[in-house]
Coordinates of C-alpha atoms and ligand atoms in Angstrom, one line a residue:
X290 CA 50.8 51.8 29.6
X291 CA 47.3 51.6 28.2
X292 CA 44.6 54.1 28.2
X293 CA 41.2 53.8 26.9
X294 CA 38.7 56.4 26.9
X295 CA 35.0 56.1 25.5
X296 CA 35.2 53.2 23.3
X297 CA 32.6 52.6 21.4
X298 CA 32.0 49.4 18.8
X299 CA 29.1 48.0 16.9
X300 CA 28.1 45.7 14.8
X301 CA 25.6 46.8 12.6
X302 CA 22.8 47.7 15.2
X303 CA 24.1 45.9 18.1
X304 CA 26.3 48.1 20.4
X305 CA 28.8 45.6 21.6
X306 CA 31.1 48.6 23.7
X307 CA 28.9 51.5 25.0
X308 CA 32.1 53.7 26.6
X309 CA 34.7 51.9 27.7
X310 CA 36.9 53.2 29.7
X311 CA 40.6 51.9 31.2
X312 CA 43.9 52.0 32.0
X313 CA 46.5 49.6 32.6
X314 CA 49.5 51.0 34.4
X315 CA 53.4 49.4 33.6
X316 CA 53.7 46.3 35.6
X317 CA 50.1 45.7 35.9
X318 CA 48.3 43.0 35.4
X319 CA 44.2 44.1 34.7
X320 CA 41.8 41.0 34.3
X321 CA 38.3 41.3 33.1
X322 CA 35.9 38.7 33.5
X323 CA 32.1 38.3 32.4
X324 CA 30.1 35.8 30.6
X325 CA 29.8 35.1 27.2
X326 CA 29.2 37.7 24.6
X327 CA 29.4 40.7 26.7
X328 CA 32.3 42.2 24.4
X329 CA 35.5 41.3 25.8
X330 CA 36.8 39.6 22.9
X331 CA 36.2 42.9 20.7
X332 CA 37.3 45.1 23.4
X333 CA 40.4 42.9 23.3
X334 CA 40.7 42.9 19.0
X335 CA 40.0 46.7 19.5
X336 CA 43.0 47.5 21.7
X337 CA 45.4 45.1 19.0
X338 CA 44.6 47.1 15.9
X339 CA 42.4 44.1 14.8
X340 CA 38.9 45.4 14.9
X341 CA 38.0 49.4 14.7
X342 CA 36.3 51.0 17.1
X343 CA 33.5 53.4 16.3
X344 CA 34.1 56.2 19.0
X345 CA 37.0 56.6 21.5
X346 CA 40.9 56.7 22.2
X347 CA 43.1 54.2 22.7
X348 CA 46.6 54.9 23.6
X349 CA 49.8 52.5 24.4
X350 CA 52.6 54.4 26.6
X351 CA 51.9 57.8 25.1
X352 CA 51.1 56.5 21.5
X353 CA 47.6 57.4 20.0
X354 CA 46.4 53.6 18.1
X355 CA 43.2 55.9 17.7
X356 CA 42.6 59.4 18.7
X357 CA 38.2 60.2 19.2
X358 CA 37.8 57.3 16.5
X359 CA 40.0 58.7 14.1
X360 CA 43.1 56.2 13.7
X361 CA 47.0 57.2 12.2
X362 CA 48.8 56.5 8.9
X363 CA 49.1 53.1 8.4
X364 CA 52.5 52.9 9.0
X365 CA 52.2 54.8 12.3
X366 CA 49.2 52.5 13.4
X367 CA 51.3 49.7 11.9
X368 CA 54.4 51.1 14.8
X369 CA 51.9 51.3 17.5
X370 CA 49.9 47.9 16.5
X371 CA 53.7 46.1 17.0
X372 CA 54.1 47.4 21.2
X373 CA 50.9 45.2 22.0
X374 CA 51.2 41.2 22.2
X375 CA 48.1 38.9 21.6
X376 CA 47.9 35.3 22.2
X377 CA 44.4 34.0 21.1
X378 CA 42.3 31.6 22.7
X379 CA 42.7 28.6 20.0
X380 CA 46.7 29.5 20.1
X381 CA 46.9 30.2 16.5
X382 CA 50.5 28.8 15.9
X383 CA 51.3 28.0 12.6
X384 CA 51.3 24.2 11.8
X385 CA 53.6 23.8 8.8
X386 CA 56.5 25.6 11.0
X387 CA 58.6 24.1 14.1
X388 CA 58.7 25.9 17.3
X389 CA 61.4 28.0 16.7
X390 CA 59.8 28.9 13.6
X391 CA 57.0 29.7 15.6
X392 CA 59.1 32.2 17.2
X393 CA 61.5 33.7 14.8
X394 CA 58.5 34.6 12.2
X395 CA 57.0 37.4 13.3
X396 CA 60.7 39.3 14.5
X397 CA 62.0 38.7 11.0
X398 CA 59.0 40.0 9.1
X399 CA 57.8 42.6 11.5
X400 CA 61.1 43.9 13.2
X401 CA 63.2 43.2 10.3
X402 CA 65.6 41.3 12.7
X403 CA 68.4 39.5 11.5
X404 CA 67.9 35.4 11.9
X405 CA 70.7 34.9 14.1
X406 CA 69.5 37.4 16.6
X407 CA 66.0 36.6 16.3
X408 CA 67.1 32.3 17.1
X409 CA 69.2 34.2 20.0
X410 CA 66.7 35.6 21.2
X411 CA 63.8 32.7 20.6
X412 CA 65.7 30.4 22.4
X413 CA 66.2 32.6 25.5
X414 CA 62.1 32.8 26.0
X415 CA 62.4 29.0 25.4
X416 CA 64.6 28.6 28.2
X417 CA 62.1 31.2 30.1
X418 CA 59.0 28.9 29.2
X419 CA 60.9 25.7 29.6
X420 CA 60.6 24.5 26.2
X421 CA 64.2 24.6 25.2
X422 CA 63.6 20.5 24.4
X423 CA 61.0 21.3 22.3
X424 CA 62.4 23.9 20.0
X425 CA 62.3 21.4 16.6
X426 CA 58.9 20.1 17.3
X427 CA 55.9 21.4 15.1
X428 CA 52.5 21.7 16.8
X429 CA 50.8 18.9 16.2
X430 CA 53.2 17.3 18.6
X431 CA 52.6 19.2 21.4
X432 CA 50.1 19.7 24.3
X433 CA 47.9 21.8 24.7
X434 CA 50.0 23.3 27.8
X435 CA 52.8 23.2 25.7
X436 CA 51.2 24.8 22.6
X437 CA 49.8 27.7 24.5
X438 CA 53.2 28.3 26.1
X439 CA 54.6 28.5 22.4
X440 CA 52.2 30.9 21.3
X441 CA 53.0 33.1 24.6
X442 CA 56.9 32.9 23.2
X443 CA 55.2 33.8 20.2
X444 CA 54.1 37.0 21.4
X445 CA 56.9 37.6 23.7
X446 CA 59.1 37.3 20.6
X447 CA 58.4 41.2 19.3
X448 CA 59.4 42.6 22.5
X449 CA 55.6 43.9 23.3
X450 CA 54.7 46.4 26.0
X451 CA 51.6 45.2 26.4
X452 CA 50.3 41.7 26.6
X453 CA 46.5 40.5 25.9
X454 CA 45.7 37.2 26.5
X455 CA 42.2 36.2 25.1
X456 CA 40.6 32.9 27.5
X457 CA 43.9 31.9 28.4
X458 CA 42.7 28.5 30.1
X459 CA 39.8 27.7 28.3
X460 CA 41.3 25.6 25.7
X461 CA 43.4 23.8 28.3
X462 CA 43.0 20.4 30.7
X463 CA 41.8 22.1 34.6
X464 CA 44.9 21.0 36.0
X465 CA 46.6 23.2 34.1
X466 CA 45.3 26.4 34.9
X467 CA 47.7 26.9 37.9
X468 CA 50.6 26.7 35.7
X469 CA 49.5 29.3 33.4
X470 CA 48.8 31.6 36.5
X471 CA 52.6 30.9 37.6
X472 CA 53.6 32.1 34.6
X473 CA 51.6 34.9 33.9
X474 CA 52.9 36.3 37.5
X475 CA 56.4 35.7 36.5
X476 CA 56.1 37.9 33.1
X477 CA 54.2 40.7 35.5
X478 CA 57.5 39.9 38.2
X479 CA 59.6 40.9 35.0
X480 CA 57.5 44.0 34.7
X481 CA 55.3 42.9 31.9
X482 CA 52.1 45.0 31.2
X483 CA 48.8 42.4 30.9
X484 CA 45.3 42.7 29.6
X485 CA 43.7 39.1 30.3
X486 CA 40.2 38.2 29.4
X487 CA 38.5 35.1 31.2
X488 CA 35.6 33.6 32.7
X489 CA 37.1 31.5 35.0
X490 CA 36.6 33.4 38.3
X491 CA 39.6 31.2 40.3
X492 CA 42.0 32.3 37.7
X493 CA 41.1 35.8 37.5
X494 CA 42.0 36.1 41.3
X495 CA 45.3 34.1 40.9
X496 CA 46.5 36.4 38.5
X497 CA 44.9 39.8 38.5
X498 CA 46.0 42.9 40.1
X499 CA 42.9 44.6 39.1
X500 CA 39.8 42.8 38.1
X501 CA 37.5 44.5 35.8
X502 CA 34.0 43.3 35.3
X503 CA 32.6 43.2 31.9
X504 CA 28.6 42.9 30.7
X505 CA 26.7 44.1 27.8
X506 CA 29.2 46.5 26.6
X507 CA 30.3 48.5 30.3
X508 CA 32.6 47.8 31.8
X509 CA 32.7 48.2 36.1
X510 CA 35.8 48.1 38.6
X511 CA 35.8 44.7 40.9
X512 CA 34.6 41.7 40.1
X513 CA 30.8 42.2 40.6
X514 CA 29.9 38.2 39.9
X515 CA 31.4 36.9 43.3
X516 CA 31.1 40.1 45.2
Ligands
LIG249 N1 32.6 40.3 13.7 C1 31.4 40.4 14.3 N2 30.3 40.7 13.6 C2 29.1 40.8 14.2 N3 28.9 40.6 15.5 C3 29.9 40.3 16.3 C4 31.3 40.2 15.7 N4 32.1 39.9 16.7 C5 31.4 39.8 17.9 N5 30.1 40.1 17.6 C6 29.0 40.1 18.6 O1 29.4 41.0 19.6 C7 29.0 40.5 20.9 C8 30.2 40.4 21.8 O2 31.0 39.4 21.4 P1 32.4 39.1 22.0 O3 33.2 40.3 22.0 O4 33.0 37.9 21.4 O5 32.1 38.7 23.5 P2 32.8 37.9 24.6 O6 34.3 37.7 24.2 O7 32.6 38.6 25.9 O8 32.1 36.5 24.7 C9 28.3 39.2 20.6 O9 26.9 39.5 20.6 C10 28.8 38.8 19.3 O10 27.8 38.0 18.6
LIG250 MG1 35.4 36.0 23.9

């Protein structure tokens, strides 16, 4: 579903990713964990279209996003860009918009999908996430469990074929972090592709079918922290 040869990024003279390589296959859920500043938010902004890499390919189920470092047509990158999900650490729901709003923005604008089908559809992963009771409610009066599940619906909203999550539990209470694991595994039960970035080592083994470790830039099978 993902393949990523040779990535290279830097920032001016730092080399944030020196060669990474990966592959997620369909169904699979890949965690990689590491402290602080060794990369994996770029890694992560690399494989949505958000940041560009330097050197490298990155392809989603047979689609170049870059090909050696050399990226398509915008509207081609644009076509690839909208097959990857990305819900960010801070959640990044829009405030002046309800829930359903939430949801039906991005499948309007980006998919050009009619607003019936798109409310359909919106509150089906409602139901999913068990927020159909929330649907009119804007974010300012939700938890922080509840916001993150929104801006999961969010992403599931466009259909992706790939998922990133970015920290999923470090903006939320401890006690939730099982929850999010539950339904992380019933998205990967339903055959959803996942990248997921954390440092929390409990969740990465709740939730990961492959754990990747990541430190200055490289990137290393297992998790080599607690091993
Ligand atoms: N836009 C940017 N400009 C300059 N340096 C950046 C930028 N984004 C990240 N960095 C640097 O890249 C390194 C890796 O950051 P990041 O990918 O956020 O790591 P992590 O998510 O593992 O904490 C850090 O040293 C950070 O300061
Ligand atoms: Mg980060």
């Amino acid at each position: 579903m993902l393949k990523i040869k040779g990535l290279k990024k830097s920032f001016g003279e730092t080399e944030v990713l020196n060669g990474i390589d990966l592959e997620v296959n369909s169904g699979e859920v890949a965690v990689i964990v590491g402290p602080s500043g060794g990369g994996k938010t770029t890694l992560l902004r690399c494989v949505n279209g958000l940041e560009f890499c330097d050197e490298g390919t990155i392809m989603i189920e047979n689609n170049y996003l870059c090909e050696n470092g050399v990226y398509k047509e915008k509207k081609d990158f644009n076509e690839v860009r909208k097959s990857i999900g990305l819900v960010f650490q801070n959640f990044n729901l829009f405030p002046h918009m309800s829930v359903l709003g939430n949801l039906i923005e991005a499948p309007i604008r980006v998919l050009g999908e009619k607003e019936t089908k798109a409310k359909e559809d919106a509150k089906e992963i409602l139901r999913f996430l068990g927020l159909e009771n929330k649907i009119d409610s804007y974010p300012y009066e939700l938890s922080g469990g509840q916001k993150q599940r929104v801006a999961i619906g969010r992403a599931l909203a466009l259909k992706p074929k790939l998922m990133c999550f970015d920290e999923p539990t470090s903006a939320l209470d401890p006690g939730l972090t099982g929850e999010v694991a539950e339904l992380i595994r019933s998205l990967a039960k339903d055959g959803m592709s996942m990248l997921i970035i954390t440092h929390d080592m409990d969740f990465a083994e709740k939730v990961a079918d492959k754990i990747y470790s990541m430190k200055n830039g490289t990137l290393l099978e297992g998790n080599v922290f607690t091993n």
